Coordinates of N, CA and C in Angstrom, one line a residue:
X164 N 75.8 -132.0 -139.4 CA 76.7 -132.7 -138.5 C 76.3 -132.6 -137.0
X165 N 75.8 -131.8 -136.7 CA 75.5 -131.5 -135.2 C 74.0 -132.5 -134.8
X166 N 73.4 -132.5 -135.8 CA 72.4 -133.3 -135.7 C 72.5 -134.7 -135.8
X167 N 73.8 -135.4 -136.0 CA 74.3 -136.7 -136.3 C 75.3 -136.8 -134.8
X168 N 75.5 -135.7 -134.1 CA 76.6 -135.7 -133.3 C 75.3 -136.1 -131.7
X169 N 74.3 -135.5 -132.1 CA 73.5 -135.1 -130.9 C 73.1 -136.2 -130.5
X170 N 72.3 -136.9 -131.9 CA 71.3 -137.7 -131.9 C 72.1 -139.1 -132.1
X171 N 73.3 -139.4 -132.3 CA 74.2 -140.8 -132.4 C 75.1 -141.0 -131.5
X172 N 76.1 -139.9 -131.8 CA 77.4 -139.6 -130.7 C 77.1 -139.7 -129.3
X173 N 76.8 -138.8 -128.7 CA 76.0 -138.6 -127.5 C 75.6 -139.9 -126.8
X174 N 74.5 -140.7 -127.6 CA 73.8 -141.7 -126.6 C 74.7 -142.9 -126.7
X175 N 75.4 -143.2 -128.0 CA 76.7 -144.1 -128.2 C 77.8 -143.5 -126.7
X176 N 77.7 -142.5 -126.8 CA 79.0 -142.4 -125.8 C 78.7 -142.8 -124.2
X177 N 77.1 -142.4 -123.7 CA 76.3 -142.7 -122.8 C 76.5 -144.2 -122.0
X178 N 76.1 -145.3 -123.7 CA 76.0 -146.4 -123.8 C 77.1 -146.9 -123.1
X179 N 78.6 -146.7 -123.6 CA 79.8 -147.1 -123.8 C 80.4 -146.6 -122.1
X180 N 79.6 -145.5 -121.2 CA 79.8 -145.4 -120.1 C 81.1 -143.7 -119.9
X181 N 81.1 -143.6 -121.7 CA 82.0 -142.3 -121.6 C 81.6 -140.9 -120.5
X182 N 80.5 -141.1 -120.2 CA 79.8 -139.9 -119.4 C 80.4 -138.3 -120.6
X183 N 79.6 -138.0 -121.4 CA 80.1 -137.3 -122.3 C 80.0 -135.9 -121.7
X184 N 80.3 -134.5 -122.2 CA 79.8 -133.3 -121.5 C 79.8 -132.5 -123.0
X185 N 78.8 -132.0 -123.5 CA 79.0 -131.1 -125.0 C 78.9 -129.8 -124.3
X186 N 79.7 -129.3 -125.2 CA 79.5 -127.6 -125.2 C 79.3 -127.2 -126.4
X187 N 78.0 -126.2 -126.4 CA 77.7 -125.6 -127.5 C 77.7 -124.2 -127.2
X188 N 77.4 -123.5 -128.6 CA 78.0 -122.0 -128.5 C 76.2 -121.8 -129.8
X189 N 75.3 -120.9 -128.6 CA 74.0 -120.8 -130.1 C 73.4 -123.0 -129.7
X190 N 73.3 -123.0 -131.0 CA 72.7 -124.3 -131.0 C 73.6 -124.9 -131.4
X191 N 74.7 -124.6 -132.1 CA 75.7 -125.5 -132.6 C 77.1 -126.2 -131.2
X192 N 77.1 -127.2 -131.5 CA 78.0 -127.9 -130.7 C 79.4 -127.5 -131.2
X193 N 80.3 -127.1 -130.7 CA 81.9 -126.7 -130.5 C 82.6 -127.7 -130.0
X194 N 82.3 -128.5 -128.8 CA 82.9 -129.6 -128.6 C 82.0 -130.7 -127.5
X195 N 82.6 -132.2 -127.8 CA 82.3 -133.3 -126.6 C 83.5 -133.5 -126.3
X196 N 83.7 -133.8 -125.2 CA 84.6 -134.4 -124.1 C 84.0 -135.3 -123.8
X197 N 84.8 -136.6 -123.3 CA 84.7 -138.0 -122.7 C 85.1 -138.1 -121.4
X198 N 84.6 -138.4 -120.4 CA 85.5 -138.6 -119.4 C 87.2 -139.6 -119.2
X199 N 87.1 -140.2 -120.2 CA 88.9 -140.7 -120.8 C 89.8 -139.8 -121.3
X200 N 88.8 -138.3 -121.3 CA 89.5 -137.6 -122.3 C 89.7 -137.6 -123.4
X201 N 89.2 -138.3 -124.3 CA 89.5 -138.0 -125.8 C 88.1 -136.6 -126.2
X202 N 88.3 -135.7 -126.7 CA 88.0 -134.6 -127.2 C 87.3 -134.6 -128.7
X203 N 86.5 -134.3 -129.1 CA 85.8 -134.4 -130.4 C 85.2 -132.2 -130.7
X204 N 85.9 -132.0 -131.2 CA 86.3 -130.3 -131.5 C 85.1 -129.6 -133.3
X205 N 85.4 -128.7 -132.8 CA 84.6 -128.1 -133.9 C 85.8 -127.4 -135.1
X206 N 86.5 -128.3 -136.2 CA 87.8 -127.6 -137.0 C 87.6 -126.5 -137.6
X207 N 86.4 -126.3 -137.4 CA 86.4 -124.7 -138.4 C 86.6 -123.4 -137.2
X208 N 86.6 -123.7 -135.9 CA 87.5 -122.8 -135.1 C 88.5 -121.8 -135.5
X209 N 89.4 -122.9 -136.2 CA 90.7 -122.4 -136.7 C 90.8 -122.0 -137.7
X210 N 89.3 -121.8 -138.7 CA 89.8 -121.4 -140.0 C 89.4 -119.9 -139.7
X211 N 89.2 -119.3 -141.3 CA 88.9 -118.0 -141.4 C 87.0 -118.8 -141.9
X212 N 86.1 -117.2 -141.5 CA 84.8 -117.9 -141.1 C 84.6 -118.3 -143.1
X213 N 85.0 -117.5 -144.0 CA 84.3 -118.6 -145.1 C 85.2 -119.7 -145.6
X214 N 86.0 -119.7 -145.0 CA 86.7 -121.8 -145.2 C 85.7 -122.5 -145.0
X215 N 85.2 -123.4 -146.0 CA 84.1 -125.0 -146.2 C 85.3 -125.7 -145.8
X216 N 84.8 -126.6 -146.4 CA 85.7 -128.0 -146.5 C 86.3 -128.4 -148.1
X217 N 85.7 -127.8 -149.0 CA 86.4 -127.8 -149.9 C 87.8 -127.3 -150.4
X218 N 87.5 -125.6 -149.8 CA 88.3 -125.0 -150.0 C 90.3 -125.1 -148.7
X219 N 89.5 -125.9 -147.9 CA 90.4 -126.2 -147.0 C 91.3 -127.6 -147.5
X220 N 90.7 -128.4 -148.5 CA 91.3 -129.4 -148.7 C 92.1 -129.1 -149.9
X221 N 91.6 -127.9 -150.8 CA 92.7 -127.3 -151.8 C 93.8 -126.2 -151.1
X222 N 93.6 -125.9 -149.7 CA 94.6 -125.2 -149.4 C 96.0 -125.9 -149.2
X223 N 95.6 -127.2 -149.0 CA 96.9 -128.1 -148.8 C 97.2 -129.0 -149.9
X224 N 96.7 -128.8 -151.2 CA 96.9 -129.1 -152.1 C 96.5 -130.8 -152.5
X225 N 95.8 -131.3 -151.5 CA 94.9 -132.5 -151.1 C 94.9 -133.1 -152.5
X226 N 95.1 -134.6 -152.8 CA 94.5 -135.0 -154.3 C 93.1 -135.6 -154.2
X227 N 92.7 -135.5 -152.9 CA 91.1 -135.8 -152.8 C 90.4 -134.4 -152.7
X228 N 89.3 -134.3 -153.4 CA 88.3 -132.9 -153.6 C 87.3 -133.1 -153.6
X229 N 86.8 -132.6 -152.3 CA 85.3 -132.4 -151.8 C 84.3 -132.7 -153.1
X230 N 83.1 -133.9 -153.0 CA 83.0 -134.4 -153.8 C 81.1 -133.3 -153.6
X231 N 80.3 -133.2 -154.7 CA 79.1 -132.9 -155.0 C 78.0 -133.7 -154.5
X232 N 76.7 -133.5 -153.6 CA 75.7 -134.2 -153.3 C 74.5 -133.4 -153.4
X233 N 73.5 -134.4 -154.2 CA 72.4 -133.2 -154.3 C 71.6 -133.8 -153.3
X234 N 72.0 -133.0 -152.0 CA 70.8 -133.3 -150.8 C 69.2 -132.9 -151.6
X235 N 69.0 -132.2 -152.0 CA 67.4 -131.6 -152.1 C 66.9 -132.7 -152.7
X236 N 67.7 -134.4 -152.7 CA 66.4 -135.2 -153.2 C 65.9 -135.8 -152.0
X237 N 67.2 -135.9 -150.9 CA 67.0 -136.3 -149.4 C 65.2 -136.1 -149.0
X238 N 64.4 -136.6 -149.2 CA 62.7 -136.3 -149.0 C 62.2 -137.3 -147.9
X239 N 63.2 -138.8 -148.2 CA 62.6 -139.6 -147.5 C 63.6 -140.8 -147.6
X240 N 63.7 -141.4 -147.1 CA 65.0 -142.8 -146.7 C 64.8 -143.9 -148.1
X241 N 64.0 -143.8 -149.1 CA 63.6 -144.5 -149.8 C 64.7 -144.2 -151.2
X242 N 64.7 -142.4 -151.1 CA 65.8 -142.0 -152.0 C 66.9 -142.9 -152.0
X243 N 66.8 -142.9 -150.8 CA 68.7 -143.2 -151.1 C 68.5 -145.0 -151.6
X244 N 67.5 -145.3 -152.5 CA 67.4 -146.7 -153.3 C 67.6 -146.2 -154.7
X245 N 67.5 -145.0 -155.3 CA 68.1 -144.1 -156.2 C 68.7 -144.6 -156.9
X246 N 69.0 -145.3 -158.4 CA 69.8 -146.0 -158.9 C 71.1 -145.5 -159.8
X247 N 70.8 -144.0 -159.7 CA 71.8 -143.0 -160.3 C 71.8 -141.7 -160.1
X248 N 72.5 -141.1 -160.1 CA 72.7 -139.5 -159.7 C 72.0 -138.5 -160.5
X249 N 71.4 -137.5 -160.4 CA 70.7 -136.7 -161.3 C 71.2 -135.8 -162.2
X250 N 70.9 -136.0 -163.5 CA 71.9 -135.2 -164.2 C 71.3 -133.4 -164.5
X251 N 69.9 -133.0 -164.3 CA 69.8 -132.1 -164.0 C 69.9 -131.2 -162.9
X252 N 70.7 -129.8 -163.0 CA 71.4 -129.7 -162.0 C 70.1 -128.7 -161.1
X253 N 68.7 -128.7 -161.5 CA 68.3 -128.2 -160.8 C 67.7 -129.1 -159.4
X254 N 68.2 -130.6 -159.6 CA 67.8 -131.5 -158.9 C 69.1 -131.4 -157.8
X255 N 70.1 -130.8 -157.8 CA 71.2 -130.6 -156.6 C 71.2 -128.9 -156.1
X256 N 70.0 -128.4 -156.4 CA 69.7 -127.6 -155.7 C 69.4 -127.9 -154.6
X257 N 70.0 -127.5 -152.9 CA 69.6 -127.3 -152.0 C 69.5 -126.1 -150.5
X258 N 69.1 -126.7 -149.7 CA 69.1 -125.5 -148.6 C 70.7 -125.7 -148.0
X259 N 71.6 -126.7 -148.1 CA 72.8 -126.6 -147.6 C 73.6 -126.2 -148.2
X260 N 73.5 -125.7 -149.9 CA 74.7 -125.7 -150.4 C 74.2 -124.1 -150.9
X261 N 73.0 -123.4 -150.2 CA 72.3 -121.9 -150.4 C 72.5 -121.7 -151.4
X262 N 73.1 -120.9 -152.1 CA 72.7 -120.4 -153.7 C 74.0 -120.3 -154.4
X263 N 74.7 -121.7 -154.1 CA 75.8 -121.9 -154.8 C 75.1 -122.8 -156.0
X264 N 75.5 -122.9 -157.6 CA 75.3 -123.6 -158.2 C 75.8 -124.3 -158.8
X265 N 75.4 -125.7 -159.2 CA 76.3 -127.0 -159.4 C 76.7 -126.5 -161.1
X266 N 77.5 -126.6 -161.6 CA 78.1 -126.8 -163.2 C 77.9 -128.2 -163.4
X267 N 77.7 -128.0 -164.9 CA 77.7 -129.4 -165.7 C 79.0 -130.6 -165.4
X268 N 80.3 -129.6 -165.1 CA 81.3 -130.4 -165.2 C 81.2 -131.0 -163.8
X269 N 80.9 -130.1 -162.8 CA 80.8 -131.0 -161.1 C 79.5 -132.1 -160.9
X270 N 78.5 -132.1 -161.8 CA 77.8 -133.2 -162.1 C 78.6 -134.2 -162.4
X271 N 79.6 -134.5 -163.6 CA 79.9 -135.0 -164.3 C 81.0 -135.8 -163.2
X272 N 81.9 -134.5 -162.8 CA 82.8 -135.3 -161.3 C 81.9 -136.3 -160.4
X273 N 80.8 -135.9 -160.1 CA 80.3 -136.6 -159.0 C 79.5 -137.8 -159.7
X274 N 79.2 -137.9 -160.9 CA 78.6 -139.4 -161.4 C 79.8 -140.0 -161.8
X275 N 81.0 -139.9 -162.2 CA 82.6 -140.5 -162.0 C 83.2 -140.9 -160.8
X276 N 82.8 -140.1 -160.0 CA 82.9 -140.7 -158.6 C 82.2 -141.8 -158.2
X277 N 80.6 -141.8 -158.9 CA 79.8 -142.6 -158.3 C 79.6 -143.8 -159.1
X278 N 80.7 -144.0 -160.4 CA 81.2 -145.3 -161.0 C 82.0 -145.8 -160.6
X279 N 83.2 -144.8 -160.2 CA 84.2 -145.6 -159.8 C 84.5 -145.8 -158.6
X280 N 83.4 -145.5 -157.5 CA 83.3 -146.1 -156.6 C 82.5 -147.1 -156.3
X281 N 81.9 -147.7 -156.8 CA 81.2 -149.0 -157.6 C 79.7 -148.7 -157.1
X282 N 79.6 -147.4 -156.8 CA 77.8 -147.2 -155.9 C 76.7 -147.9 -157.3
X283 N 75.9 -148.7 -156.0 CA 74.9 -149.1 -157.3 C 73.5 -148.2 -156.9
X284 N 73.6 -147.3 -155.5 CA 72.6 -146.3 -155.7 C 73.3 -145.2 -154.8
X285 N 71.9 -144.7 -154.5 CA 72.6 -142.9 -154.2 C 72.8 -143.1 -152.7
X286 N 72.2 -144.4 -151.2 CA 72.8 -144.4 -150.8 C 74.3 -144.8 -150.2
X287 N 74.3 -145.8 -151.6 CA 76.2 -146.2 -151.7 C 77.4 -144.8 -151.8
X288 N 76.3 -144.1 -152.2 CA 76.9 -142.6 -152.9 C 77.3 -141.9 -151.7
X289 N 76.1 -141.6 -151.1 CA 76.4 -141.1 -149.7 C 77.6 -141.1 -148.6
X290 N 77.7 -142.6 -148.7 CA 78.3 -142.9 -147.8 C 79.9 -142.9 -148.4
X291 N 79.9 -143.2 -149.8 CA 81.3 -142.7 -150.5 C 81.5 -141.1 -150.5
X292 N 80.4 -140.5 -150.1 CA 80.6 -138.9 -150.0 C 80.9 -138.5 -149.0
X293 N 80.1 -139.1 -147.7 CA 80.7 -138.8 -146.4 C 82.2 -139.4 -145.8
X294 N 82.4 -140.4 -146.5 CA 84.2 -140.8 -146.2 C 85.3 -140.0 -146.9
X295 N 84.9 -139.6 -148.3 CA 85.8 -138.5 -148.4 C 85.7 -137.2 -147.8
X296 N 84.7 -136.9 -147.3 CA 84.2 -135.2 -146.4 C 85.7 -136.1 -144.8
X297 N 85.9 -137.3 -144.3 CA 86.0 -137.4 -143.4 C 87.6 -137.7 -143.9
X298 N 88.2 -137.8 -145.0 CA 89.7 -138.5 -145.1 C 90.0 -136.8 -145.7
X299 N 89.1 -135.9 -146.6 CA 89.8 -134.7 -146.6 C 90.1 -134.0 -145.7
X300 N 89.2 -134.0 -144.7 CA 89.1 -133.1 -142.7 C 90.5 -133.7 -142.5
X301 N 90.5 -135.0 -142.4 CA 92.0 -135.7 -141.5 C 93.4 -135.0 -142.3
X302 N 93.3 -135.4 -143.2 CA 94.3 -135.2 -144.4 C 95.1 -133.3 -144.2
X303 N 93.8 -132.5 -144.5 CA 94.2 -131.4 -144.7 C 94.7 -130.8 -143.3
X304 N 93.4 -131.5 -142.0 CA 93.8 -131.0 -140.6 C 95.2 -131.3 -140.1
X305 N 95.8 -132.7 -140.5 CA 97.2 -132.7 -140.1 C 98.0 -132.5 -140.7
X306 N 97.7 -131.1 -141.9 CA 98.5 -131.1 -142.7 C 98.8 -129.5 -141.7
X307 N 97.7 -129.0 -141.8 CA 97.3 -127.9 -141.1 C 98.5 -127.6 -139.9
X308 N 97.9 -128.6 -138.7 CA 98.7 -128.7 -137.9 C 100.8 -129.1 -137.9
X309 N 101.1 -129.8 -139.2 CA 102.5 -129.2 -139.1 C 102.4 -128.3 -139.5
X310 N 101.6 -127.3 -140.7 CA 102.6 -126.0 -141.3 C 102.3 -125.2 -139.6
X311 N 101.2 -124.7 -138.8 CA 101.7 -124.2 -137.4 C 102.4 -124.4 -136.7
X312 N 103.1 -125.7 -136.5 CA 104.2 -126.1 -135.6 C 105.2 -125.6 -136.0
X313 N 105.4 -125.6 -137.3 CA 106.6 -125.7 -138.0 C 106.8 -124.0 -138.2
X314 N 105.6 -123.6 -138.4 CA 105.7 -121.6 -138.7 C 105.8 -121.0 -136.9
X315 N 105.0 -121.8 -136.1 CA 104.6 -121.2 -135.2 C 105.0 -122.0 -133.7
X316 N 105.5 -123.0 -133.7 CA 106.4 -123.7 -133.1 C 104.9 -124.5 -131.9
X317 N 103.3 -124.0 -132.6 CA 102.7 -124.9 -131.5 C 101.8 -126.0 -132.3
X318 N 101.5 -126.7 -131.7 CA 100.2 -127.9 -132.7 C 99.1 -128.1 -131.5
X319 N 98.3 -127.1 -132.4 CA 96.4 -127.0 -131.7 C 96.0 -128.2 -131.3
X320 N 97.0 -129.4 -130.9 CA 96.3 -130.7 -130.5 C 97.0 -131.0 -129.0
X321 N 98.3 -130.8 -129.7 CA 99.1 -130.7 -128.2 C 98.8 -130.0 -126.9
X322 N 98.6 -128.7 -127.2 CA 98.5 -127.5 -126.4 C 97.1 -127.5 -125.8
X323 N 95.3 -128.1 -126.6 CA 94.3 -127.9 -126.5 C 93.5 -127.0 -126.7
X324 N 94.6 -126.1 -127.5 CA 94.0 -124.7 -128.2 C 93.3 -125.2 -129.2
X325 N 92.1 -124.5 -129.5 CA 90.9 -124.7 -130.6 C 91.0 -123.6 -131.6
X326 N 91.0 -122.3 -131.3 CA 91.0 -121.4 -131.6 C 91.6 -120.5 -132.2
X327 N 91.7 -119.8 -133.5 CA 92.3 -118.8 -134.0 C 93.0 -118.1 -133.4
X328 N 91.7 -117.3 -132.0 CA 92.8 -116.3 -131.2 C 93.5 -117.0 -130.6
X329 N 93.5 -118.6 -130.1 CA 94.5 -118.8 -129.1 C 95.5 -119.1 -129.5

């Protein structure tokens, strides 16, 4: 993500005249700011450090669930002309998903996914995988944000608080 944020966001925002300002923490970006002020945040701030995105969209009982991608075929832009998902699961081995391992059945979810979202190749897939990573974040984050208002009487959007301890 940071490498889509750096290398797109950034010069898009440039373009657009937002005069952006990032702050990173290490090499990872925490946040951009616009000079309009709209804010673009790092959500895992507020979780506990092993919350994914999976497990965050089952904490709110989400009916959308983080879907399976086997980056490790990602080699070269040609992949993604791929005309189906791989059913051996040594082929969704990768370096982002470290030495977690795929089941037969989360294969099986993610080429169901990738029928019935009509992908005719793996980069239709993609992009049906990155819109659910982006409607679970929304979904579970404002789900997030009432139960704290509502337990805790503040909402991390209002206030500008990012963070756990704040």
């Amino acid at each position: 993500d940071h490498i889509l944020l750096e290398s797109y966001l950034i010069p898009y925002l440039y373009e657009k005249k937002c005069r952006p300002k990032m702050e990173k923490k290490g090499n990872k970006v925490t946040q951009i700011r616009t000079s309009s002020g709209i804010s673009f945040r790092d959500m895992t701030k507020l979780l506990a450090p092993s919350t994914n995105l999976r497990s965050f969209g089952k904490l709110f009982n989400l009916e959308q669930v983080k879907a399976h991608f086997p980056f490790g075929l990602l080699t070269s832009v040609k992949i993604l002309d791929l005309p189906e998902l791989p059913s051996d699961p040594k082929l969704w081995k990768s370096d982002l998903t470290g030495n977690a391992k795929i089941t037969g059945q989360e294969i099986e979810e993610a080429q169901k996914l990738y029928v019935d979202s009509g992908c005719k190749n793996l980069g239709d897939y993609l992009r049906t995988y990155l819109k659910l990573d982006v409607i679970i974040l929304y979904k579970a984050g404002q789900e997030w944000r009432r139960t704290l208002k509502r337990v805790v009487g503040i909402d991390f959007i209002e206030t500008g608080k990012y963070t756990i301890s704040s």
